[in-house]
Tab-separated table of C-alpha atoms and ligand atoms in Angstrom:
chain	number	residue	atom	x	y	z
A	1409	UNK	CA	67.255	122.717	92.602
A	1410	UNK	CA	69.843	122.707	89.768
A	1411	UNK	CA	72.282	123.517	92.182
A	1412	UNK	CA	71.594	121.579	94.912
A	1413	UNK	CA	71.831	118.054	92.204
A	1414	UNK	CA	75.347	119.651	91.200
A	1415	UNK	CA	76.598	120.476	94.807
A	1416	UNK	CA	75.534	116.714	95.329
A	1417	UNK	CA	77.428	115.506	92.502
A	1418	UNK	CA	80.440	117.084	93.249
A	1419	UNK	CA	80.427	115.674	97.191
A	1420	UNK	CA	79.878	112.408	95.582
A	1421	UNK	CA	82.727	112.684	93.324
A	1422	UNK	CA	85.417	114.111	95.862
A	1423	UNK	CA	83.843	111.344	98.240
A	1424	UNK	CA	84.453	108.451	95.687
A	1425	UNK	CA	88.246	109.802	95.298
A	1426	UNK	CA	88.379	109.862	98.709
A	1427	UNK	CA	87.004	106.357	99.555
A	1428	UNK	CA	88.963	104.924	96.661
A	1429	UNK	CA	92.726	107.005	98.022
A	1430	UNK	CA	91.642	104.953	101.371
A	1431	UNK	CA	91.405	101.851	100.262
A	1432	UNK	CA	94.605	102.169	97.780
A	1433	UNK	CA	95.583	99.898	96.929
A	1434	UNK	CA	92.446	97.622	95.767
A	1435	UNK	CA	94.154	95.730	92.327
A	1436	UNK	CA	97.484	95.174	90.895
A	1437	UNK	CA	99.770	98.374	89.837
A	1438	UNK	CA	101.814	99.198	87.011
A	1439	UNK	CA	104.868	100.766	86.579
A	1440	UNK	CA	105.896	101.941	83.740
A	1441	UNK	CA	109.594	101.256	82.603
A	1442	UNK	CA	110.316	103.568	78.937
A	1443	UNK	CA	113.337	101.113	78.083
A	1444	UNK	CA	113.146	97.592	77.121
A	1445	UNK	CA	113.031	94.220	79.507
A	1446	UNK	CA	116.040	93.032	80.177
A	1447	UNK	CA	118.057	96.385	80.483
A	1448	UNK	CA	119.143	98.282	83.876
A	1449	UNK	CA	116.070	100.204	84.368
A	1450	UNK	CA	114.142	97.059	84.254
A	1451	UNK	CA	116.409	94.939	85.742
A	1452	UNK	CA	116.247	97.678	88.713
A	1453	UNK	CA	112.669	97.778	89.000
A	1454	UNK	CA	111.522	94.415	88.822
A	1455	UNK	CA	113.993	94.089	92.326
A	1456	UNK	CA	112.178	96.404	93.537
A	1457	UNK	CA	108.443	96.021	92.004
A	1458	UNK	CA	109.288	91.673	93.928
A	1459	UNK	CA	109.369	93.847	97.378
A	1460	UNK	CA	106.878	96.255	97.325
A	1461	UNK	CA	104.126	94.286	96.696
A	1462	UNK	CA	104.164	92.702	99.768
A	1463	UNK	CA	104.475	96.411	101.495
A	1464	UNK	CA	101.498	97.334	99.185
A	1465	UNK	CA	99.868	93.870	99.362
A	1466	UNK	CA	99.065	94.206	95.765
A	1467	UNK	CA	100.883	92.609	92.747
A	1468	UNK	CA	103.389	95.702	91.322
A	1469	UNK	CA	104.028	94.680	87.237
A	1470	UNK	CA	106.185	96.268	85.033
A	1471	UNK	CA	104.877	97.265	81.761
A	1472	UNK	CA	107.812	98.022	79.128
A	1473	UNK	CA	106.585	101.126	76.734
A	1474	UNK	CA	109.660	101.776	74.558
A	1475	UNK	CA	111.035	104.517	72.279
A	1476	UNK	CA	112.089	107.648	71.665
A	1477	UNK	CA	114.850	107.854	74.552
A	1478	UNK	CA	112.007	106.868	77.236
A	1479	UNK	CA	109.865	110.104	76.061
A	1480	UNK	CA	106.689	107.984	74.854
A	1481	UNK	CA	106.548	105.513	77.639
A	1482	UNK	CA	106.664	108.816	80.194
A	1483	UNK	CA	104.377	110.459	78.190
A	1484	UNK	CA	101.666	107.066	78.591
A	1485	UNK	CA	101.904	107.543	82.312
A	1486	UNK	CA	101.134	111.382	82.123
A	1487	UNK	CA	98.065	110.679	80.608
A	1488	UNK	CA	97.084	108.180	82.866
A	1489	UNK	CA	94.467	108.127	85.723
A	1490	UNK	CA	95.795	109.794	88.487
A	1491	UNK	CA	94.431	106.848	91.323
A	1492	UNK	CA	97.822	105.392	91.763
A	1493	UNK	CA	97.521	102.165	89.935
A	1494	UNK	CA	100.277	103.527	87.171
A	1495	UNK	CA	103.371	104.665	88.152
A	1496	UNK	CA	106.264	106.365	85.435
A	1497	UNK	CA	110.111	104.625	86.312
A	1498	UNK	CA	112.307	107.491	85.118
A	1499	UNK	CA	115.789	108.804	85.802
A	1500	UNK	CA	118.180	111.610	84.541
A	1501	UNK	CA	117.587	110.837	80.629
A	1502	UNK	CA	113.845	110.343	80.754
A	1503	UNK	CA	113.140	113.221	83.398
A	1504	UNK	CA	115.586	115.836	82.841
A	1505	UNK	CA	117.087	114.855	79.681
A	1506	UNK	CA	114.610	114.557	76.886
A	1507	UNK	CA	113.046	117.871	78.340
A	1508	UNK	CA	115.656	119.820	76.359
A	1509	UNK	CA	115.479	117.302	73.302
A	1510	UNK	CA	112.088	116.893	72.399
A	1511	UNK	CA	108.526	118.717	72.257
A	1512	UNK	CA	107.422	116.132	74.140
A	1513	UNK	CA	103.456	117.673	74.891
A	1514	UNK	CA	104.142	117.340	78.413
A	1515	UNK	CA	106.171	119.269	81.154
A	1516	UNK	CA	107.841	116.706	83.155
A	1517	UNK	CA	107.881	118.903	86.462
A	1518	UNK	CA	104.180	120.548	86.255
A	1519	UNK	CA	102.535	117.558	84.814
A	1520	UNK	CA	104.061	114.364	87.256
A	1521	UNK	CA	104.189	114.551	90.949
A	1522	UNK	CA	107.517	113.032	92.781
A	1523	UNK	CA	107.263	109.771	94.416
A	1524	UNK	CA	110.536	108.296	95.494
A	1525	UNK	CA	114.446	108.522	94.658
A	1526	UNK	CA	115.698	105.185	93.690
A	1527	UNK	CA	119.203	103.715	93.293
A	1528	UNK	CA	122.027	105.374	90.918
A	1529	UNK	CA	124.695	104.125	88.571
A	1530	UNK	CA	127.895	104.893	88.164
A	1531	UNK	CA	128.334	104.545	84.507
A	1532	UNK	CA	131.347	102.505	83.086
A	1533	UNK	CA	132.933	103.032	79.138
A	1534	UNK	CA	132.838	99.596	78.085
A	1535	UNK	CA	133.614	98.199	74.314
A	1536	UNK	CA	133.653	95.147	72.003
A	1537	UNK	CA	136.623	92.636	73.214
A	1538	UNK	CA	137.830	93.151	69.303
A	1539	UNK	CA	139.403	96.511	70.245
A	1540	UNK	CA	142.756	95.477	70.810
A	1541	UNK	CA	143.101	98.222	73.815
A	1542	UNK	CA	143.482	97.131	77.773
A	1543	UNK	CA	143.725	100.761	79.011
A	1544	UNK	CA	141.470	103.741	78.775
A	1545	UNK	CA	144.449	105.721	77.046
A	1546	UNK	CA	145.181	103.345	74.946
A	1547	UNK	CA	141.321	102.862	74.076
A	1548	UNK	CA	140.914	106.574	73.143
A	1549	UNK	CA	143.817	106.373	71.092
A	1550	UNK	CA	142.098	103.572	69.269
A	1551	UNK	CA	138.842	105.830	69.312
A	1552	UNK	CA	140.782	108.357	68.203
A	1553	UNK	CA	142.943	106.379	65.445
A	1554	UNK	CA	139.581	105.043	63.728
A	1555	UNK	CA	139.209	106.584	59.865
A	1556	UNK	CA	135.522	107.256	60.762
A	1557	UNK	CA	133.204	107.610	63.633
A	1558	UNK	CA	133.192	104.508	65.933
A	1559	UNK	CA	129.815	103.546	66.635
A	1560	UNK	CA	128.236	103.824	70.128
A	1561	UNK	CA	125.414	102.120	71.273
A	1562	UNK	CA	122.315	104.093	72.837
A	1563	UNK	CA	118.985	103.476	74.315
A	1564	UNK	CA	117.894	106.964	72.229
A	1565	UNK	CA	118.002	110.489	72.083
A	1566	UNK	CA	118.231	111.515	75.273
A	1567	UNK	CA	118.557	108.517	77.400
A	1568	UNK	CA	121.650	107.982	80.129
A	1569	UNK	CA	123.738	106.598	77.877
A	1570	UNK	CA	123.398	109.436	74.960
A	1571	UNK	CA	123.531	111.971	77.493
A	1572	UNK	CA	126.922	109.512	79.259
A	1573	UNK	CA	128.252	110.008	75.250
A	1574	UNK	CA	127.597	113.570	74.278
A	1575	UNK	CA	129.860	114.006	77.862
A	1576	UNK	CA	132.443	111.134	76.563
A	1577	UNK	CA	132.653	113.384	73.470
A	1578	UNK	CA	133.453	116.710	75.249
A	1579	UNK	CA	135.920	115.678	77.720
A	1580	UNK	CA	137.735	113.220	75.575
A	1581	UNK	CA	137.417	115.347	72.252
A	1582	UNK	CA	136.203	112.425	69.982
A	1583	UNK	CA	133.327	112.336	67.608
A	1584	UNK	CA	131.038	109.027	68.152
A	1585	UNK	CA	128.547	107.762	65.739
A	1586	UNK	CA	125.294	106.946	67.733
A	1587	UNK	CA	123.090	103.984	67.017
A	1588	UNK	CA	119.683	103.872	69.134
A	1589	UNK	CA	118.489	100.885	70.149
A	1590	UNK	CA	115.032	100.593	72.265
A	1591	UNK	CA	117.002	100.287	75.611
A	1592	UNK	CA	120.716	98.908	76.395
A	1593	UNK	CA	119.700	96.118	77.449
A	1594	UNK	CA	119.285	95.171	73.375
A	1595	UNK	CA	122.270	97.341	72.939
A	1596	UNK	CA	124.417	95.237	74.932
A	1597	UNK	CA	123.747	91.954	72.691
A	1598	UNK	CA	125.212	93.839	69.598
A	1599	UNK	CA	128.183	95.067	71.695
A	1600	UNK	CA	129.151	91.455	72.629
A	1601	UNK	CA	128.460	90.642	68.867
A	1602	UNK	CA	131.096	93.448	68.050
A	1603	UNK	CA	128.236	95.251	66.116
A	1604	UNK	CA	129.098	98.460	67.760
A	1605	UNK	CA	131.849	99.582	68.769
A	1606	UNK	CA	131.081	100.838	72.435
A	1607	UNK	CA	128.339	101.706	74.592
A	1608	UNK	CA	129.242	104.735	77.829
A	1609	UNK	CA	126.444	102.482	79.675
A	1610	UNK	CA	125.043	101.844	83.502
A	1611	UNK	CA	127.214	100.050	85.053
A	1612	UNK	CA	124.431	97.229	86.379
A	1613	UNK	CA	124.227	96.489	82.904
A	1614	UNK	CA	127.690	95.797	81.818
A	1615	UNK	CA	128.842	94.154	85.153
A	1616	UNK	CA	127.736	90.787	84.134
A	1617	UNK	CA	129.615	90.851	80.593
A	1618	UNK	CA	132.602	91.879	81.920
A	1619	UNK	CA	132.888	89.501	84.405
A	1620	UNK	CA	131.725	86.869	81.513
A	1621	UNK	CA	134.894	88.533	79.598
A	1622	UNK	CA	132.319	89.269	76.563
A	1623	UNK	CA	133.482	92.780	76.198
A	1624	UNK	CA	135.778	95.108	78.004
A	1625	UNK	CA	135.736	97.705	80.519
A	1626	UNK	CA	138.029	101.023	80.186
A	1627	UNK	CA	136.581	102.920	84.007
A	1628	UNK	CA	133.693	104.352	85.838
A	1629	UNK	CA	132.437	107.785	85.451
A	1630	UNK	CA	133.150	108.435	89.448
A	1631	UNK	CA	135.353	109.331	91.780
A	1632	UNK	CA	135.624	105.956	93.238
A	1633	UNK	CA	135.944	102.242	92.198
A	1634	UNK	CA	132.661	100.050	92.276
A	1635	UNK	CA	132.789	98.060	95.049
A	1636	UNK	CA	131.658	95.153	93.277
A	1637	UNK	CA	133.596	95.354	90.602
A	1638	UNK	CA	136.661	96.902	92.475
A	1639	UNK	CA	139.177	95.970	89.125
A	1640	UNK	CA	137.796	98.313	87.526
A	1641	UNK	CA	139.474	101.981	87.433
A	1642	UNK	CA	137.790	105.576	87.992
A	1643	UNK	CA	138.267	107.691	85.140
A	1644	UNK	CA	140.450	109.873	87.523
A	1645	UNK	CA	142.957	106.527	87.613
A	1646	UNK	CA	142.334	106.007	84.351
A	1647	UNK	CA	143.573	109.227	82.840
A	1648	UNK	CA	140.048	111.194	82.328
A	1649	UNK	CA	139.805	113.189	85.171
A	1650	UNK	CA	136.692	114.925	86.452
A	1651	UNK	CA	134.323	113.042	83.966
A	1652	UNK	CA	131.597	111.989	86.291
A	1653	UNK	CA	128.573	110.544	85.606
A	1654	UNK	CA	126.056	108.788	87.838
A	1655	UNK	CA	123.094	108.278	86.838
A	1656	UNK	CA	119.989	108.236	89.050
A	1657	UNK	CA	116.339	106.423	88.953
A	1658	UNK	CA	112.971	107.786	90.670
A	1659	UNK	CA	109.637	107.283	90.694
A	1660	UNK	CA	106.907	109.334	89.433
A	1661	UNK	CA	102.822	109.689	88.884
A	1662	UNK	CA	100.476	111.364	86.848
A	1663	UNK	CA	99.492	114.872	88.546
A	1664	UNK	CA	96.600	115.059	91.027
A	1665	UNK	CA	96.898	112.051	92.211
A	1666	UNK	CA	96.014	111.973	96.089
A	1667	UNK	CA	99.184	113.020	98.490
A	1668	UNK	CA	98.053	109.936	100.617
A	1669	UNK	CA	98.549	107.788	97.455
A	1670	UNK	CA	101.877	109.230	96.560
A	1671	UNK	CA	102.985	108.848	100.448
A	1672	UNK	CA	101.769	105.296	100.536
A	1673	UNK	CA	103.865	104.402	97.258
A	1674	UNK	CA	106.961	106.010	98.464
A	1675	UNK	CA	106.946	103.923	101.477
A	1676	UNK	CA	107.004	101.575	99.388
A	1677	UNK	CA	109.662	102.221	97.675
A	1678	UNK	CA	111.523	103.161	100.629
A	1679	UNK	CA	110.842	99.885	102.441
A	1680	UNK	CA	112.096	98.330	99.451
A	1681	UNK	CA	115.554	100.498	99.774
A	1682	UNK	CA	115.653	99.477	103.353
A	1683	UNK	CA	115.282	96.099	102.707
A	1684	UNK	CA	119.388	94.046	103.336
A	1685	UNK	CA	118.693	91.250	100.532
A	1686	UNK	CA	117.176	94.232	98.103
A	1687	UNK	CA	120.256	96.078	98.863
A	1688	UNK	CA	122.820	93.094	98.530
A	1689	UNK	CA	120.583	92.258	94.972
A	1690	UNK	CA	121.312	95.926	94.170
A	1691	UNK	CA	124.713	96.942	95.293
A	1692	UNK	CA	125.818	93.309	94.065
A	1693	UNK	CA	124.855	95.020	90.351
A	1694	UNK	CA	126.730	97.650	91.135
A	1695	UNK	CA	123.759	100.112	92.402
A	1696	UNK	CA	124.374	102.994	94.954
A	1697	UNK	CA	121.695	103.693	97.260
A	1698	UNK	CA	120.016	106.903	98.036
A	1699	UNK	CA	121.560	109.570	100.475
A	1700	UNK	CA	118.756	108.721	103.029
A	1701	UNK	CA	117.913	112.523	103.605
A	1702	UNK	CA	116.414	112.279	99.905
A	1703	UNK	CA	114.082	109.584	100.014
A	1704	UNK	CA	111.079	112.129	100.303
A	1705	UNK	CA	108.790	112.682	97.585
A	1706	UNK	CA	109.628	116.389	98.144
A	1707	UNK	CA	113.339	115.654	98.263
A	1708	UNK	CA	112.869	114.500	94.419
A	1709	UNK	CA	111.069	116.957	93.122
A	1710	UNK	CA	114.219	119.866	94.170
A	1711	UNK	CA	116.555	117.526	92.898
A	1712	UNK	CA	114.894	116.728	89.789
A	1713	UNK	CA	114.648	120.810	89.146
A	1714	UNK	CA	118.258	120.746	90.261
A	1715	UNK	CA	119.284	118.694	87.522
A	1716	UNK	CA	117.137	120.254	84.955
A	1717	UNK	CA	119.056	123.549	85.692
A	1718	UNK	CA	122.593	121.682	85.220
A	1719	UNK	CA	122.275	119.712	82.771
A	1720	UNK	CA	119.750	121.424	80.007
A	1721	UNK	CA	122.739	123.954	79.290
A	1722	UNK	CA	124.922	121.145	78.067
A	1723	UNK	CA	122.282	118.980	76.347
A	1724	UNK	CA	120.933	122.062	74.343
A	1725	UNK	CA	124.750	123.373	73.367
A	1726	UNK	CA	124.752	119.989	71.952
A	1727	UNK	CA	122.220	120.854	69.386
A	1728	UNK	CA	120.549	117.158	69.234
A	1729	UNK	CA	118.331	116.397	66.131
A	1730	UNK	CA	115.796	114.325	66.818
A	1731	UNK	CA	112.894	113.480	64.055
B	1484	MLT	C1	117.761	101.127	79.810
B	1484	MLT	O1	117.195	100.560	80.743
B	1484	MLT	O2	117.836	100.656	78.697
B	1484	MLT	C2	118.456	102.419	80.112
B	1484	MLT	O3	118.011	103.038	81.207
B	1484	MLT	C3	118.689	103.162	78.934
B	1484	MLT	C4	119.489	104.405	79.032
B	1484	MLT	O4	118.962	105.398	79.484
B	1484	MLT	O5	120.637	104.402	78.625
């Protein structure tokens, strides 16, 4: 009898998942964005979050769960329900990155499942206009020139723009003094204060500063020019050659959520991609789309373990501390 009650309970239980996967999604979702509002990841995925609620016909809202270079907002969304209703915004820092950094109680291949890859950024060395320098030689002579460590900003251990500056460092043999902040976006209003003395940031968030003439812009980490901001020089033109840095976004959930959960999210995401005034929004920011044979949920999960196996020697030859 015993085991007739359990065998009932457990139908009941795989039907309720069931019944609930079908009718996903039945209330608003969250997505999860580890830096603060105002920044490029956020910036990024509230474009995104405006166009795939109508896809998903349910409101998508970002919830902003800061610190520790993006490590405690992905760890929230680990430990979350696995239905689908919260969703972990990552990218190279928060997913590959801080997996080499910290003990962060969580294995961020085994214990999230791929959703969708989203938009990368070319990143761009950008510093307070007080730095008398209009050329990237002449700014790392300046870097180079200062009596002690010039200060760059950082969204934290382990985010894109520490990793972008432990890279600066090695290829332009400088030392850099970093000062976290809880994403660049807060970052940024100390570099156009001349608080700090540089930030190796996305380009989406510097783009707009520039252009204001608020601070200035030395080159992109790529191999070619932005197209929206097409006065700007590679680091190849520039006189840094080979230091290449783009750094990409995805999507994530807890694991064990339903496959038909995960596929209905990433088409989602990927209608969002598709959409032309998404794209304009995006590319205007300086935003590179996603080669379209990796917009599988599959397809970012190998490159996620991809980039775990290039970049972890680096980041641990580093030797960060972190508390
Ligand atoms: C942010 O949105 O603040 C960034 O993604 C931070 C970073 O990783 O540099």
């Amino acid at each position: 009898m015993r085991r007739l009650i359990g065998a009932v309970l457990i139908a009941l239980a795989v039907f309720l998942v069931r019944a609930e996967a079908e009718n996903y999604p039945s209330r608003p979702i969250t997505v999860i964005v580890p830096f603060a509002a105002g920044g490029p990841s956020d910036a990024m995925m509230r474009i995104l979050a405006e166009h795939m609620k109508q896809t998903l016909g349910q409101a998508v809202l970002v919830e902003n769960v800061t610190g520790a270079g993006g490590s405690i907002g992905v760890g929230r969304a680990v430990r979350s329900k696995p239905d689908g209703y919260t969703v972990s915004f990552g990218h190279l820092g928060t997913h590959v990155a801080n997996g080499a950094i910290y003990k962060l109680g969580y294995d961020l291949v085994t214990d999230l499942e791929p959703v969708a890859l989203l938009p990368s950024n070319p990143m761009i060395i950008v510093s307070k206009k007080a730095v008398p320098a209009t050329s990237l030689k002449e700014f790392l002579a300046w870097l180079k020139a200062q009596p002690s460590p010039p200060t760059a900003g950082t969204a934290g251990a382990g985010s894109g723009s520490h990793i972008a500056g432990l890279y600066f460092e090695n290829v332009a043999g400088i030392k850099l003094q970093y000062v976290p902040y809880r994403g660049t976006g807060p970052a940024m209003n100390d570099l156009v204060a001349g608080q700090i003395d540089l930030i190796v940031d996305q380009t989406s968030n510097s783009i707009g500063q520039v252009r204001a003439g608020n601070i200035r812009a030395y080159a992109i980490t790529d191999s070619k020019r932005v197209e929206s901001a097409s006065d700007i020089p590679t680091v190849d033109e520039a006189g840094l050659p080979g230091f290449h840095m783009t750094l990409w976004s995805g999507l994530w959930v807890p694991k064990d959520t339903p496959k038909d959960v995960v596929a209905k999210l990433n088409a989602a995401a990927v209608d969002a991609l598709n959409d032309p005034a998404v794209r304009k929004q995006l590319e205007n920011l300086g935003l590179q789309m996603p080669p379209k044979d990796k917009l599988t949920p599959e397809a970012l999960g190998a490159w996620q373990k991809a980039e775990i196996a290039k970049w972890w020697p680096m980041i641990k030859a580093a030797n960060v501390k972190v508390d």
